[in-house]
mmCIF file of C-alpha atoms and ligand atoms in Angstrom:
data_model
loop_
_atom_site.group_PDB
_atom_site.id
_atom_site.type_symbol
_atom_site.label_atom_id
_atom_site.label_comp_id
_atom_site.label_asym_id
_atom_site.label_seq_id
_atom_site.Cartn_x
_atom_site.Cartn_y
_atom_site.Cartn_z
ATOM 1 C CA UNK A 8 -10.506 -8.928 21.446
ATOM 2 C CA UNK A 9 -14.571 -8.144 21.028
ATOM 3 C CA UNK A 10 -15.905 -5.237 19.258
ATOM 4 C CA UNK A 11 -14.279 -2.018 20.292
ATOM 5 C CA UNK A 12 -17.262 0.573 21.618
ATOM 6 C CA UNK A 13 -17.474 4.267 20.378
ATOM 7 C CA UNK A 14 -15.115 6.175 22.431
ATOM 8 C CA UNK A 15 -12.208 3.550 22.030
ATOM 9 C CA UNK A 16 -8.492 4.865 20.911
ATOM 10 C CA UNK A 17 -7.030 3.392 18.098
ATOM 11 C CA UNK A 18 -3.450 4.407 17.629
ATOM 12 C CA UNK A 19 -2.276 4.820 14.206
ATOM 13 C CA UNK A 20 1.681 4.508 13.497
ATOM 14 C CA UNK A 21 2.749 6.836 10.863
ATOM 15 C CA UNK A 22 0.852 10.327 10.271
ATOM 16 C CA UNK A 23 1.183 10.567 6.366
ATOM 17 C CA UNK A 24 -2.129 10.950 3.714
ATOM 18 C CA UNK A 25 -3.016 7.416 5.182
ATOM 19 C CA UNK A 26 -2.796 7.983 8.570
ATOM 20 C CA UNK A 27 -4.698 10.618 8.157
ATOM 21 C CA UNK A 28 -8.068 9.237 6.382
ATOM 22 C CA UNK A 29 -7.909 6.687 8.399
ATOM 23 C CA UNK A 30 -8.437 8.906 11.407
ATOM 24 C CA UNK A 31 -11.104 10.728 9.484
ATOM 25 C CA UNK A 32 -12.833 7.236 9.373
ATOM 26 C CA UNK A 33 -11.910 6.217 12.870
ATOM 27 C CA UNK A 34 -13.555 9.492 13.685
ATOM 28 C CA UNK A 35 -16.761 9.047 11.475
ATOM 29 C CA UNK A 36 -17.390 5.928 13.693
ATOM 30 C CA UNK A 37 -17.270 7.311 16.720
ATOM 31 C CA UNK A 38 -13.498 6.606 17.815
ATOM 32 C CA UNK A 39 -10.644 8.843 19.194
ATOM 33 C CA UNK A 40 -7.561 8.637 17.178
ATOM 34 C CA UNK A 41 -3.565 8.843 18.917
ATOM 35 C CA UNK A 42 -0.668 9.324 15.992
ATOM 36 C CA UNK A 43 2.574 8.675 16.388
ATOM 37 C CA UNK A 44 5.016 10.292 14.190
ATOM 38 C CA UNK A 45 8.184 12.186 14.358
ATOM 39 C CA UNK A 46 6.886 15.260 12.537
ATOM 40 C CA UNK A 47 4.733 17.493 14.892
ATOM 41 C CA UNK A 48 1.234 18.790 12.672
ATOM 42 C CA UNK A 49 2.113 16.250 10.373
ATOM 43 C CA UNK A 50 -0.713 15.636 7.994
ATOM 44 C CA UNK A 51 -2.782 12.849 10.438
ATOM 45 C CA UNK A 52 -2.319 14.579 13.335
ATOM 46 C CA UNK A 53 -4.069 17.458 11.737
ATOM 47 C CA UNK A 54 -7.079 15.807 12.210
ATOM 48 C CA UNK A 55 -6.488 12.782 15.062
ATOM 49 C CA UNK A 56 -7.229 13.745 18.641
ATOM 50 C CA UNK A 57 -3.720 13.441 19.810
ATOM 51 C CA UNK A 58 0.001 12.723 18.571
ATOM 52 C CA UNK A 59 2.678 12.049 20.347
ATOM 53 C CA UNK A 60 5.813 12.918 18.726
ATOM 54 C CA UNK A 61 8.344 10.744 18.827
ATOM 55 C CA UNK A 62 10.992 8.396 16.440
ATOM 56 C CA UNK A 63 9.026 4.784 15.209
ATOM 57 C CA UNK A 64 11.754 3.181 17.318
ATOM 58 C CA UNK A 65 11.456 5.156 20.259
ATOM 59 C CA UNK A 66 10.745 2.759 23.238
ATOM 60 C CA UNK A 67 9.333 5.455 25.056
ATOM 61 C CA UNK A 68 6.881 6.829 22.812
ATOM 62 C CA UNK A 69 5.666 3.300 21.734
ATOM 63 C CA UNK A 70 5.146 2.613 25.471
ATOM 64 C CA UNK A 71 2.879 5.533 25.585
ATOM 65 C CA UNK A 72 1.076 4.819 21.887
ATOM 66 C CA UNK A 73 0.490 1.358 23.980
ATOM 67 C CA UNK A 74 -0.917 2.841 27.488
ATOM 68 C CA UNK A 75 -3.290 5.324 25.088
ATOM 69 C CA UNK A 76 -4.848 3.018 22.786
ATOM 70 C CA UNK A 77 -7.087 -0.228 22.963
ATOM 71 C CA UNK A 78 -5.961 -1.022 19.543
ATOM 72 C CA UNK A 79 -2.605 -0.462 17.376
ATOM 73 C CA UNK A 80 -2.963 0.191 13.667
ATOM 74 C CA UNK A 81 0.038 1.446 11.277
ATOM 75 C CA UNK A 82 -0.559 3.324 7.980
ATOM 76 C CA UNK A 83 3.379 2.321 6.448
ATOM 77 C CA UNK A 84 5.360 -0.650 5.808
ATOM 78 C CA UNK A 85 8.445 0.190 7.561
ATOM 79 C CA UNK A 86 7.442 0.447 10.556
ATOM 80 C CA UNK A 87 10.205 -1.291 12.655
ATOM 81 C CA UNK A 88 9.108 -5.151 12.734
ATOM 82 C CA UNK A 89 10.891 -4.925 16.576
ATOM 83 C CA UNK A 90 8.326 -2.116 17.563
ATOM 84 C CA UNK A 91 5.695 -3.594 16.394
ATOM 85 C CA UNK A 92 6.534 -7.400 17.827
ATOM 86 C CA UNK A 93 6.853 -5.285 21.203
ATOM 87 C CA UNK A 94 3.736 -3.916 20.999
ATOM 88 C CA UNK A 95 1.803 -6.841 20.207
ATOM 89 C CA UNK A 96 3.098 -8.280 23.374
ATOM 90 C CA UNK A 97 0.962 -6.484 25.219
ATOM 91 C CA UNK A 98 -1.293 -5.038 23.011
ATOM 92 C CA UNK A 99 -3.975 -5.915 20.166
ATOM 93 C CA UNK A 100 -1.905 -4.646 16.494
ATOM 94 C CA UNK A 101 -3.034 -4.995 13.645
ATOM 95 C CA UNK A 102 -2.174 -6.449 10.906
ATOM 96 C CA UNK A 103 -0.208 -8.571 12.575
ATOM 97 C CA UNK A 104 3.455 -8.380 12.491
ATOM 98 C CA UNK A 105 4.284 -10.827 10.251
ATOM 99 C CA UNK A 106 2.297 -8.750 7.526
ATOM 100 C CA UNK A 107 4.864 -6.626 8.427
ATOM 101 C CA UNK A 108 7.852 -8.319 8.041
ATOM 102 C CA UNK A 109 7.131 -10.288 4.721
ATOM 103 C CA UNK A 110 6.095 -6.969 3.114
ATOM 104 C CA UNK A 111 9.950 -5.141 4.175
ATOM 105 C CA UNK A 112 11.624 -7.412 1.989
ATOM 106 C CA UNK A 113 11.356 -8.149 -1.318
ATOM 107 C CA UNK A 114 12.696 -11.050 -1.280
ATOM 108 C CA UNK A 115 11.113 -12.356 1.326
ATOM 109 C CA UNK A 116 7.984 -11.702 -0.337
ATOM 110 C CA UNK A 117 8.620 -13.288 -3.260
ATOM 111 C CA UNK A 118 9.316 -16.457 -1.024
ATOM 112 C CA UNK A 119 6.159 -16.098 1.406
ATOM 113 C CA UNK A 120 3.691 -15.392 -2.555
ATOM 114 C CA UNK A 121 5.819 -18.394 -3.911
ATOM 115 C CA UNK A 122 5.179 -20.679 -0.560
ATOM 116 C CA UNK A 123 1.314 -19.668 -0.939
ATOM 117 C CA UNK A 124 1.087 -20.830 -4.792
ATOM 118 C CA UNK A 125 0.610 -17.508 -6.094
ATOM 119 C CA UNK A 126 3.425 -16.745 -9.324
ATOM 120 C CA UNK A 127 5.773 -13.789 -9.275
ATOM 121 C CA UNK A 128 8.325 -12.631 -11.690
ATOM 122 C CA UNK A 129 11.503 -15.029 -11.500
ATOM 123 C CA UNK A 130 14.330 -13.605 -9.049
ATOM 124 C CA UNK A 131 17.353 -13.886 -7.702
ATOM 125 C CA UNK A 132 18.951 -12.723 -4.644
ATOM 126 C CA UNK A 133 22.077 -10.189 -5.561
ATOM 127 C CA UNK A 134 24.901 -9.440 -2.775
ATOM 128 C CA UNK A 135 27.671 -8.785 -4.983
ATOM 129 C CA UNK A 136 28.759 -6.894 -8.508
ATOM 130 C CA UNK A 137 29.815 -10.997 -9.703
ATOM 131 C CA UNK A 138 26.161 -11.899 -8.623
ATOM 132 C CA UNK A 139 24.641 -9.365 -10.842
ATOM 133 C CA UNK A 140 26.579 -10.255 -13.727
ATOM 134 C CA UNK A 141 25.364 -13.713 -13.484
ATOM 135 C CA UNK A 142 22.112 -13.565 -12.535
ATOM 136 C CA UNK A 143 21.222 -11.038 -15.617
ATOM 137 C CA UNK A 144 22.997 -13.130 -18.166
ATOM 138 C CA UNK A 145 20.909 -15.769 -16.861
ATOM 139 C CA UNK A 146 17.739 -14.027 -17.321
ATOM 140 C CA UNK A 147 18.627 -13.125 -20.848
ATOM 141 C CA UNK A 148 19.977 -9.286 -19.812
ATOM 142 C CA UNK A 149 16.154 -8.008 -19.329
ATOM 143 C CA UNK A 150 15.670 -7.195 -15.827
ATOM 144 C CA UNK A 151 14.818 -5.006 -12.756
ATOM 145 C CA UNK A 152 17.255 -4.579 -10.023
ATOM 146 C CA UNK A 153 15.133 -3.375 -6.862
ATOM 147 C CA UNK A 154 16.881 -2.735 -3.068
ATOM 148 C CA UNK A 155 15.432 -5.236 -1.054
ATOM 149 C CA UNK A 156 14.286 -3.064 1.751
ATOM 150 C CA UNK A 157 13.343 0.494 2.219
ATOM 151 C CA UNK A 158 12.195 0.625 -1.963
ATOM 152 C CA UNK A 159 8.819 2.881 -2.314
ATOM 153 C CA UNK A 160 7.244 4.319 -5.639
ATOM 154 C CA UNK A 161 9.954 2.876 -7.676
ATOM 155 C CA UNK A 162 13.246 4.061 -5.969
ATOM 156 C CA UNK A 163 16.410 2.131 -5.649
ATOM 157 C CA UNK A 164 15.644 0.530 -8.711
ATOM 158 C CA UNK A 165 17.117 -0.210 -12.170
ATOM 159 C CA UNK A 166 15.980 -1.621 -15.843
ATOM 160 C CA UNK A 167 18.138 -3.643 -17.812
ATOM 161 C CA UNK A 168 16.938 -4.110 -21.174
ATOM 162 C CA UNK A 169 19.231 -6.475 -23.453
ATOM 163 C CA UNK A 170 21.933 -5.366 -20.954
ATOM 164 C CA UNK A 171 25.587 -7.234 -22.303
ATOM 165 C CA UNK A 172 29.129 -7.511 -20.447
ATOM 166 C CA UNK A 173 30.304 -4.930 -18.699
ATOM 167 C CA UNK A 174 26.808 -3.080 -18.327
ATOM 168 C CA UNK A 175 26.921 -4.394 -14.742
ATOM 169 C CA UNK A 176 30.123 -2.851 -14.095
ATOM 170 C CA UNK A 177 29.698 -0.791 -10.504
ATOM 171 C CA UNK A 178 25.586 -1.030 -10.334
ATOM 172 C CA UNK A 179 25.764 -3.202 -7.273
ATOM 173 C CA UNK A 180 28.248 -0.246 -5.259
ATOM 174 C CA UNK A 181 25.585 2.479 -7.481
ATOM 175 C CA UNK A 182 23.118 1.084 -5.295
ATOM 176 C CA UNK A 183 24.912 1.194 -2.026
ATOM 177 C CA UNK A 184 26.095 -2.409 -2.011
ATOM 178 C CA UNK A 185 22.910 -3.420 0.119
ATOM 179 C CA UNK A 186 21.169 -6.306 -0.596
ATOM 180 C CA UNK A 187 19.187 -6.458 -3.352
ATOM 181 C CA UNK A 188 16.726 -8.193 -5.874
ATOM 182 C CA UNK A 189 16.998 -9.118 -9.859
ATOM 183 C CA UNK A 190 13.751 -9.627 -11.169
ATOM 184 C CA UNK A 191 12.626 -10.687 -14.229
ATOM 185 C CA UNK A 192 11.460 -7.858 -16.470
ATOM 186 C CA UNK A 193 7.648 -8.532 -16.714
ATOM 187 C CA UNK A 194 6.221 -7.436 -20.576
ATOM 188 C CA UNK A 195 3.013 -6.718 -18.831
ATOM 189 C CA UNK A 196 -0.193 -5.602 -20.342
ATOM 190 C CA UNK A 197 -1.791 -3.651 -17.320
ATOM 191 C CA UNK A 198 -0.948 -3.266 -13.727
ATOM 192 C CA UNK A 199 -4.256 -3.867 -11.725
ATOM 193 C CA UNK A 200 -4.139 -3.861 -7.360
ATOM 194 C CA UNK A 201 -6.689 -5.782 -5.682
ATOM 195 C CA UNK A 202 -7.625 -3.590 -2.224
ATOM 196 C CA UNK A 203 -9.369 -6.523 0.277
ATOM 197 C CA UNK A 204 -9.902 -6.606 4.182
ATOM 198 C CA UNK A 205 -10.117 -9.597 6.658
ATOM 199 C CA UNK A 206 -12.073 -8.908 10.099
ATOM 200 C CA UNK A 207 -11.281 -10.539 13.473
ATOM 201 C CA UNK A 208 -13.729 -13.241 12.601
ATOM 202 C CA UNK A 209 -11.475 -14.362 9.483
ATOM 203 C CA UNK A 210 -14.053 -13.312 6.721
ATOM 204 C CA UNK A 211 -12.574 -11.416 3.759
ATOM 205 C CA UNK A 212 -14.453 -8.902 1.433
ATOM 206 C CA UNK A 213 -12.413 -7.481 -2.023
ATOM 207 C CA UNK A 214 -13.064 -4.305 -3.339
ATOM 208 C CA UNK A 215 -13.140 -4.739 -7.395
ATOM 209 C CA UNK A 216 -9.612 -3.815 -8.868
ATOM 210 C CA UNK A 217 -8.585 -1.167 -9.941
ATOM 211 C CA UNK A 218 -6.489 -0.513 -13.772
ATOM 212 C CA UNK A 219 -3.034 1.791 -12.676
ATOM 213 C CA UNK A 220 -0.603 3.828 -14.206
ATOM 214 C CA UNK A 221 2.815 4.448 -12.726
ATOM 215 C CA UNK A 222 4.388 7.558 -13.805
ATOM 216 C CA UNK A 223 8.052 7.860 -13.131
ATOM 217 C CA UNK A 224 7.732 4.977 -10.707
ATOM 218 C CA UNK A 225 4.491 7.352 -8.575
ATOM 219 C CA UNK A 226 1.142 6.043 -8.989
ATOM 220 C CA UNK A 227 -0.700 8.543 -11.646
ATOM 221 C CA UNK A 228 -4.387 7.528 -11.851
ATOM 222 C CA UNK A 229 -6.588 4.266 -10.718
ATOM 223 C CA UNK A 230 -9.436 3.148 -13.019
ATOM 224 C CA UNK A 231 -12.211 1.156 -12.186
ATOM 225 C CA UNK A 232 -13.500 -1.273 -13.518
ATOM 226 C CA UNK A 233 -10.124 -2.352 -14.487
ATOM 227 C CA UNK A 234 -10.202 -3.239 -18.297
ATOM 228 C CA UNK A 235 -9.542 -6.973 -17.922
ATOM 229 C CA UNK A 236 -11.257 -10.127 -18.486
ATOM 230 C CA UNK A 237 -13.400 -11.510 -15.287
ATOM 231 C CA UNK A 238 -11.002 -14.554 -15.380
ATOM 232 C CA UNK A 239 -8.209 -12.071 -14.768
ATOM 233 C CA UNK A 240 -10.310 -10.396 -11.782
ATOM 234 C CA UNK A 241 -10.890 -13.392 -10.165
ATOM 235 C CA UNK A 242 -7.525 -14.486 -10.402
ATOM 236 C CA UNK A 243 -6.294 -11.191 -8.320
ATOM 237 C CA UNK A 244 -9.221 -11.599 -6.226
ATOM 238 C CA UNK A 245 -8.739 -15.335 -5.464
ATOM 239 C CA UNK A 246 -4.630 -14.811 -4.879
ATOM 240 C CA UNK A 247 -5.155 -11.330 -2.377
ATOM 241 C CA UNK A 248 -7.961 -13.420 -0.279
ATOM 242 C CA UNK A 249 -5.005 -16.628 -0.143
ATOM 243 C CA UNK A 250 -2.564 -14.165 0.928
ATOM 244 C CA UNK A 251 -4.834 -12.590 3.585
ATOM 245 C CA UNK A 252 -5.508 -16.156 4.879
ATOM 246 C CA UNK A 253 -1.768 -17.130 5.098
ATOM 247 C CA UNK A 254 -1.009 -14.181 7.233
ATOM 248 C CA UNK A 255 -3.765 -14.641 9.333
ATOM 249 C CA UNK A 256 -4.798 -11.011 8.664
ATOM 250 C CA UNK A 257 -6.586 -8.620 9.791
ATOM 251 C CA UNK A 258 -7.250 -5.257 8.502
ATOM 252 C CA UNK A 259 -7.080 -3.381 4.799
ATOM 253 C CA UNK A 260 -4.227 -5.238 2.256
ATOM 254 C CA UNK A 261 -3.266 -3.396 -0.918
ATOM 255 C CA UNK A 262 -2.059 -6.200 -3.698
ATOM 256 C CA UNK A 263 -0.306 -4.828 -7.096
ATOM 257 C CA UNK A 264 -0.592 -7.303 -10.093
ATOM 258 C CA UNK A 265 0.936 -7.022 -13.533
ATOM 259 C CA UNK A 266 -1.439 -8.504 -15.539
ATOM 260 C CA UNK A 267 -0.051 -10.926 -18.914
ATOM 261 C CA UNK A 268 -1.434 -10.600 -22.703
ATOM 262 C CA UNK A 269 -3.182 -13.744 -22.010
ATOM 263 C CA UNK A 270 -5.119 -12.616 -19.007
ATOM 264 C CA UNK A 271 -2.643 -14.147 -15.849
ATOM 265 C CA UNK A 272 -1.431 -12.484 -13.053
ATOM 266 C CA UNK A 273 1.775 -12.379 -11.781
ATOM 267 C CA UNK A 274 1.531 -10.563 -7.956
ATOM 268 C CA UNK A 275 4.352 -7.831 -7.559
ATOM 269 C CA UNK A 276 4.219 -6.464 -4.254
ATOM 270 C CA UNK A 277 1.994 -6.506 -1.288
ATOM 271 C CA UNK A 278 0.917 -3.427 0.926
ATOM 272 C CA UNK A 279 0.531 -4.492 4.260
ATOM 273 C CA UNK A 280 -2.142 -0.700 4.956
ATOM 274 C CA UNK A 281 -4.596 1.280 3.296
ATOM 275 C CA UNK A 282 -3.105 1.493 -0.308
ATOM 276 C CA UNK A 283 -3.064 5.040 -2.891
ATOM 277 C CA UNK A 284 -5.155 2.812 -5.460
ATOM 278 C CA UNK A 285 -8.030 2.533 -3.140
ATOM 279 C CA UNK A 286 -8.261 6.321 -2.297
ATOM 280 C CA UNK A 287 -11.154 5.671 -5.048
ATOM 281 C CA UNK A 288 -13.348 3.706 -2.470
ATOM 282 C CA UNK A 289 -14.227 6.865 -0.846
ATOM 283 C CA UNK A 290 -16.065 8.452 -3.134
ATOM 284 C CA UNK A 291 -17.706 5.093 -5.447
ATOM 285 C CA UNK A 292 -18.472 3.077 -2.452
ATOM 286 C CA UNK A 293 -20.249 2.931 0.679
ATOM 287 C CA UNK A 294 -17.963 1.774 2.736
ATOM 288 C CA UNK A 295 -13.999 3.219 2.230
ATOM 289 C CA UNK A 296 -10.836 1.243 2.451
ATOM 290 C CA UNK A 297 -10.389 3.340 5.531
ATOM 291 C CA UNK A 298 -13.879 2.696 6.936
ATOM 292 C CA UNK A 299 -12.759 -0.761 5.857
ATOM 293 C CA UNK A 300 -9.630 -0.850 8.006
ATOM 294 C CA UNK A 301 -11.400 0.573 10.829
ATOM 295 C CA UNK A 302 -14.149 -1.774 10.900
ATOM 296 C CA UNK A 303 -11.770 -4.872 10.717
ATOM 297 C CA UNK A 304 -9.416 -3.589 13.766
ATOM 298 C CA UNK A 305 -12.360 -2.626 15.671
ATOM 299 C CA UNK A 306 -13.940 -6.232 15.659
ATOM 300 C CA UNK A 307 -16.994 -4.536 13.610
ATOM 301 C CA UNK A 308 -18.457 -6.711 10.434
ATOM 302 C CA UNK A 309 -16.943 -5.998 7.434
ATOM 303 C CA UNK A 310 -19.151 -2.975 4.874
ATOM 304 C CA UNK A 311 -20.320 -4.439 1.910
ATOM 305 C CA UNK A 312 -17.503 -3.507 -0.875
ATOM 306 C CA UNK A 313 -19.635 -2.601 -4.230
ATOM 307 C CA UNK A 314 -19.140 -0.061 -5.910
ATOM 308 C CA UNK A 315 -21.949 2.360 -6.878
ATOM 309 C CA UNK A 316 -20.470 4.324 -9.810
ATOM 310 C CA UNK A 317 -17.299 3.906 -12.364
ATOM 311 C CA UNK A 318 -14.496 5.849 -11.254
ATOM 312 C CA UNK A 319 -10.945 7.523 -11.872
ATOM 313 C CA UNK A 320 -8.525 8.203 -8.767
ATOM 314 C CA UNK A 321 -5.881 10.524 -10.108
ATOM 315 C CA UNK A 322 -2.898 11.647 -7.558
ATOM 316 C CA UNK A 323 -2.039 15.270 -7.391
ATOM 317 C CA UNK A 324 1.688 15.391 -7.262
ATOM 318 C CA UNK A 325 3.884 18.147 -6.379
ATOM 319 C CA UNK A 326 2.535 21.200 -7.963
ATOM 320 C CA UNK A 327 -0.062 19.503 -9.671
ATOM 321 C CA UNK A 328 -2.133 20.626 -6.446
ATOM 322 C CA UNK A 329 -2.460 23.979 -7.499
ATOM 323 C CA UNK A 330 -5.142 22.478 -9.881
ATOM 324 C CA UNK A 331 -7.336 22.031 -6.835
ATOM 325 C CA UNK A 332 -9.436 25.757 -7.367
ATOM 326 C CA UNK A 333 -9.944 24.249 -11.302
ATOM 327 C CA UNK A 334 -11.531 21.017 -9.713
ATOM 328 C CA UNK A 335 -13.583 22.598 -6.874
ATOM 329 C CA UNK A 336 -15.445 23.246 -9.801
ATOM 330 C CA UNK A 337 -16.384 20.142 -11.140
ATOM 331 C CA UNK A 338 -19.783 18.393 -10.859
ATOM 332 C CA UNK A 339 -19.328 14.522 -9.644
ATOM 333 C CA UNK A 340 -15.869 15.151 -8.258
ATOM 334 C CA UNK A 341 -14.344 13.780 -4.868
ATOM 335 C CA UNK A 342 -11.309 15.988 -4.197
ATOM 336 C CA UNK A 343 -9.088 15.634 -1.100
ATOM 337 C CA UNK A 344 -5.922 17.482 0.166
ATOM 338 C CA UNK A 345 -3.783 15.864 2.588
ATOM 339 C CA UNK A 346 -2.889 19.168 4.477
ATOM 340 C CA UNK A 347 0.662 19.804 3.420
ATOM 341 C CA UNK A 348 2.032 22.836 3.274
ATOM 342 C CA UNK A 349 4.907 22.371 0.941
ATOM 343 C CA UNK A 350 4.858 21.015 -2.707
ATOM 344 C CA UNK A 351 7.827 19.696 -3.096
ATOM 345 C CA UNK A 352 8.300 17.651 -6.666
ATOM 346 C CA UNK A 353 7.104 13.751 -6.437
ATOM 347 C CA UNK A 354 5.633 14.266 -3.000
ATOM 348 C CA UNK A 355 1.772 13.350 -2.921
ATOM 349 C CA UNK A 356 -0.577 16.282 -2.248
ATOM 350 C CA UNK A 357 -3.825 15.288 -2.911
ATOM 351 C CA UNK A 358 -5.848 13.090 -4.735
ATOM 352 C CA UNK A 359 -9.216 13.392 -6.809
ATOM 353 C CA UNK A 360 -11.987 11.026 -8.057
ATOM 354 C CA UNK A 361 -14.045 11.759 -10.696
ATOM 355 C CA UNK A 362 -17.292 9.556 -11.066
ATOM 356 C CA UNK A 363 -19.559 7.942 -13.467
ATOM 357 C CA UNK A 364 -22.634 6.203 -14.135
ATOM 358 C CA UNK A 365 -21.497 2.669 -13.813
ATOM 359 C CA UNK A 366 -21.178 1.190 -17.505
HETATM 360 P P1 AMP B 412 7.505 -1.525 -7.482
HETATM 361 O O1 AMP B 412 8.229 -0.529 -6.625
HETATM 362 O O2 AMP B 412 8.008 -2.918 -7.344
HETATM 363 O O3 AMP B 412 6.012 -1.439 -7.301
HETATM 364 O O4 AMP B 412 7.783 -1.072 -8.999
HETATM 365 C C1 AMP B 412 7.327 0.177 -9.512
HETATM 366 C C2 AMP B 412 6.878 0.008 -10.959
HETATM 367 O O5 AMP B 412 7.985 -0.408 -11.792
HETATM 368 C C3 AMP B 412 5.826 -1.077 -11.156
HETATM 369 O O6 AMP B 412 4.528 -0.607 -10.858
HETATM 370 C C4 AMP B 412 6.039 -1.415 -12.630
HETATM 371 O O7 AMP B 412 5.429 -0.436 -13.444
HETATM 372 C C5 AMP B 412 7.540 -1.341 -12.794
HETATM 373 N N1 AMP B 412 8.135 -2.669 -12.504
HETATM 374 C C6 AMP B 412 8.529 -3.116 -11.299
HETATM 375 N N2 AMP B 412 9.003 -4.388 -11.369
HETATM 376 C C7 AMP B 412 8.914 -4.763 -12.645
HETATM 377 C C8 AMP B 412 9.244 -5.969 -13.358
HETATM 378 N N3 AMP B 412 9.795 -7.038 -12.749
HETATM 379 N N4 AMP B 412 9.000 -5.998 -14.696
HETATM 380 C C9 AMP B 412 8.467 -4.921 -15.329
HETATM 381 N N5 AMP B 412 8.155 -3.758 -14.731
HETATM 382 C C10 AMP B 412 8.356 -3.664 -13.397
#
C-alpha cells in the first residue's frame, strides 16, 4: 500500500476512548473516519464521520467496514482474530493479525516474548483444580492466577501469597474452569510501558516510558520520565522495538514492564493499539500516539517522538470526572473527556495531563 491521500477512510474497530482520539487524529490529518461498534453514539462515533453499528463478528457489517475504508485499524485487543484474518484478505489491516492473536492469550504471549529472547515472569499453563495445586507449590505458593483470554485492567485474576494446601481448593471452578495462567508473583520495583510505532517502511520510533500506578488493577497515573536508570530504559526500549520487528508491525504498540531492584525488565503484557499510558503524548509531544498510529497505517513517515515537557497522565475514573470544572482551571493542564454519559464505578471517563518544565 503507498501513502494514503487526505480524504482516505480509515475504519477503526471498536468506538471506546481510543477509538475515539484516534479519529480526532485521523481527522487532524485530513482523513474521514468509519467506526464500527455495537453501541450507537458510542464515544468514537461521537466524533468519526460515520459508524456502522453492528456486533465485531458480524459478517455483514465487517463487509461494509471493508467496502468503506482504504485502510482497517482496531482500537481493542479482542477483536475477533477470524474478523480480522477476513478482512485482511481483502483489505490493508493494521496491525496485522497476528499482533492480534499473540496479544488474546496470555499464554501465548508469554511463548511468542519467550521465542523473541525477551524474559517474562515464569508460568505455567492451568486446566484443572490438580494443576493449580501443583504448579503453585512449585513456585513456592507466591503467585498470580490470570484467565488466559478476555483479562483487562486486572480482572479474572488472583494473588497467592505463601498460599499452603488446600488454599487452591475450588479457585480453578471460582474462575469459571477456563483456561488459565499461574504466573510467578513478580516483587517488582516499578511498572514502566514503553509506547513505540513501526511504519509501512519497517522503521520504529519509541516514545520515552512512562512510570505507572495500577490502582485496584485500573491504571491511576503515568509519569514521565519514568524514575529508572537509562540502562533500564533502554532495556524496554530495545525489547518493544524486537517485539515490533517479530510481528512485522505496523502501527502504535503499548508494552507494560515490571521493572526489578536491580534495574531489569521483565515484559508483562503487550497492547496490540493505542495504550491509556500514552494518553500523555498528546499534550508533551508533538506528535501523539494517535497521530502516531495514524501516520504508520497511512504509509506517512513516522513524527519525531520527544517529548517537550515532564508530564503526569492521571485517569479520571468513575466519578472522579466530576473533578473536571476544578481542572478547567488549571494553568499547563491537558484535560480530555471521552463523551460518556454515565459514570459508572471503574469505567474510564477522562483523563488529564498536567505539564512541566522538563527537569
Ligand atoms: P495485568 O492485567 O497482567 O496487566 O495485571 C494487572 C496488574 O497486576 C499489573 O499491572 C501488576 O500491578 C499486577 N500484576 C500482574 N501480574 C503480576 C505478577 N506476575 N507479579 C506481580 N504483580 C503482577
Amino acid at each position: 500500500m503507498s501513502t494514503l491521500p487526505p480524504g482516505a477512510t480509515i475504519g477503526i474497530i471498536g468506538g471506546g476512548q481510543l477509538g475515539r482520539m484516534l479519529a480526532m487524529a485521523a481527522a487532524r490529518l485530513g482523513y474521514r473516519t468509519i467506526v464500527l461498534d455495537p453501541q450507537g453514539d458510542c464515544p468514537a462515533a461521537q466524533v468519526a464521520n460515520a459508524q456502522i453499528v453492528a456486533a465485531y463478528d458480524d459478517a455483514h457489517g465487517l463487509a461494509r467496514l471493508g467496502t468503506a475504508s482504504d485502510v482497517i485499524t482496531y482500537e481493542f485487543e479482542n477483536v475477533p482474530v477470524e474478523a480480522a484474518r477476513s478482512l485482511a484478505a481483502n483489505h490493508p489491516v493494521y496491525p496485522p493479525p497476528r499482533a492480534l492473536e499473540v496479544a488474546q492469550d496470555r499464554l501465548t504471549e508469554k511463548e511468542f516474548l519467550n521465542r523473541a529472547g525477551i524474559s517474562t515472569a515464569p508460568f505455567r499453563a492451568i486446566d484443572s483444580g490438580a494443576q493449580l495445586a501443583e504448579a503453585l507449590d512449585l513456585m513456592g505458593g507466591s503467585g498470580v492466577l490470570k484467565t488466559r483470554r478476555l483479562g483487562y485492567d486486572g480482572k479474572g485474576q488472583k494473588v497467592f501469597r505463601d498460599a499452603s494446601g488446600g488454599q487452591t481448593d475450588g479457585v480453578y471452578e471460582g474462575m469459571g474452569a477456563v483456561p488459565l495462567i499461574l504466573e510467578g508473583f513478580v516483587p517488582f520495583a516499578t511498572e514502566i510501558s514503553v509506547v513505540a510505532a513501526r511504519g509501512l517502511d519497517g522503521k520504529s520510533r519509541a516514545f520515552d516510558p512512562a512510570e505507572n500506578l495500577h490502582r485496584g488493577g485500573i491504571l491511576k497515573s503515568s509519569t514521565v520520565p519514568a524514575k529508572v536508570a537509562p540502562q533500564t530504559v533502554e532495556a524496554a526500549r530495545t525489547a518493544t522495538l524486537r517485539i515490533l520487528d517479530a510481528l512485522d508491525y505496523v502501527g502504535v504498540i503499548g508494552v507494560e514492564f515490571f521493572v526489578l531492584g536491580d534495574g531489569s525488565v521483565i515484559a508483562n503484557e503487550i497492547a496490540p493499539r493505542v495504550h491509556n499510558s500514552g494518553h500523555w503524548t498528546e499534550a508533551a509531544c508533538t506528535v501523539s500516539q494517535f497521530e502516531q498510529h495514524i501516520r504508520a497505517i497511512c504509509g506517512l513517515p513516522l513524527g519525531d517522538p520527544k517529548r517537550h515537557s515532564d508530564c503526569v497522565m492521571e485517569n479520571l475514573i468513575g466519578d472522579e470526572v466530576d473533578q473536571a470544572r476544578a481542572l478547567h482551571a488549571e494553568p499547563d493542564l491537558v484535560l480530555h473527556l471521552y463523551g460518556k454519559s454515565q459514570a459508572r464505578p471503574g469505567r474510564k471517563m477522562g483523563h488529564f495531563t498536567r505539564l512541566t518544565a522538563r527537569a
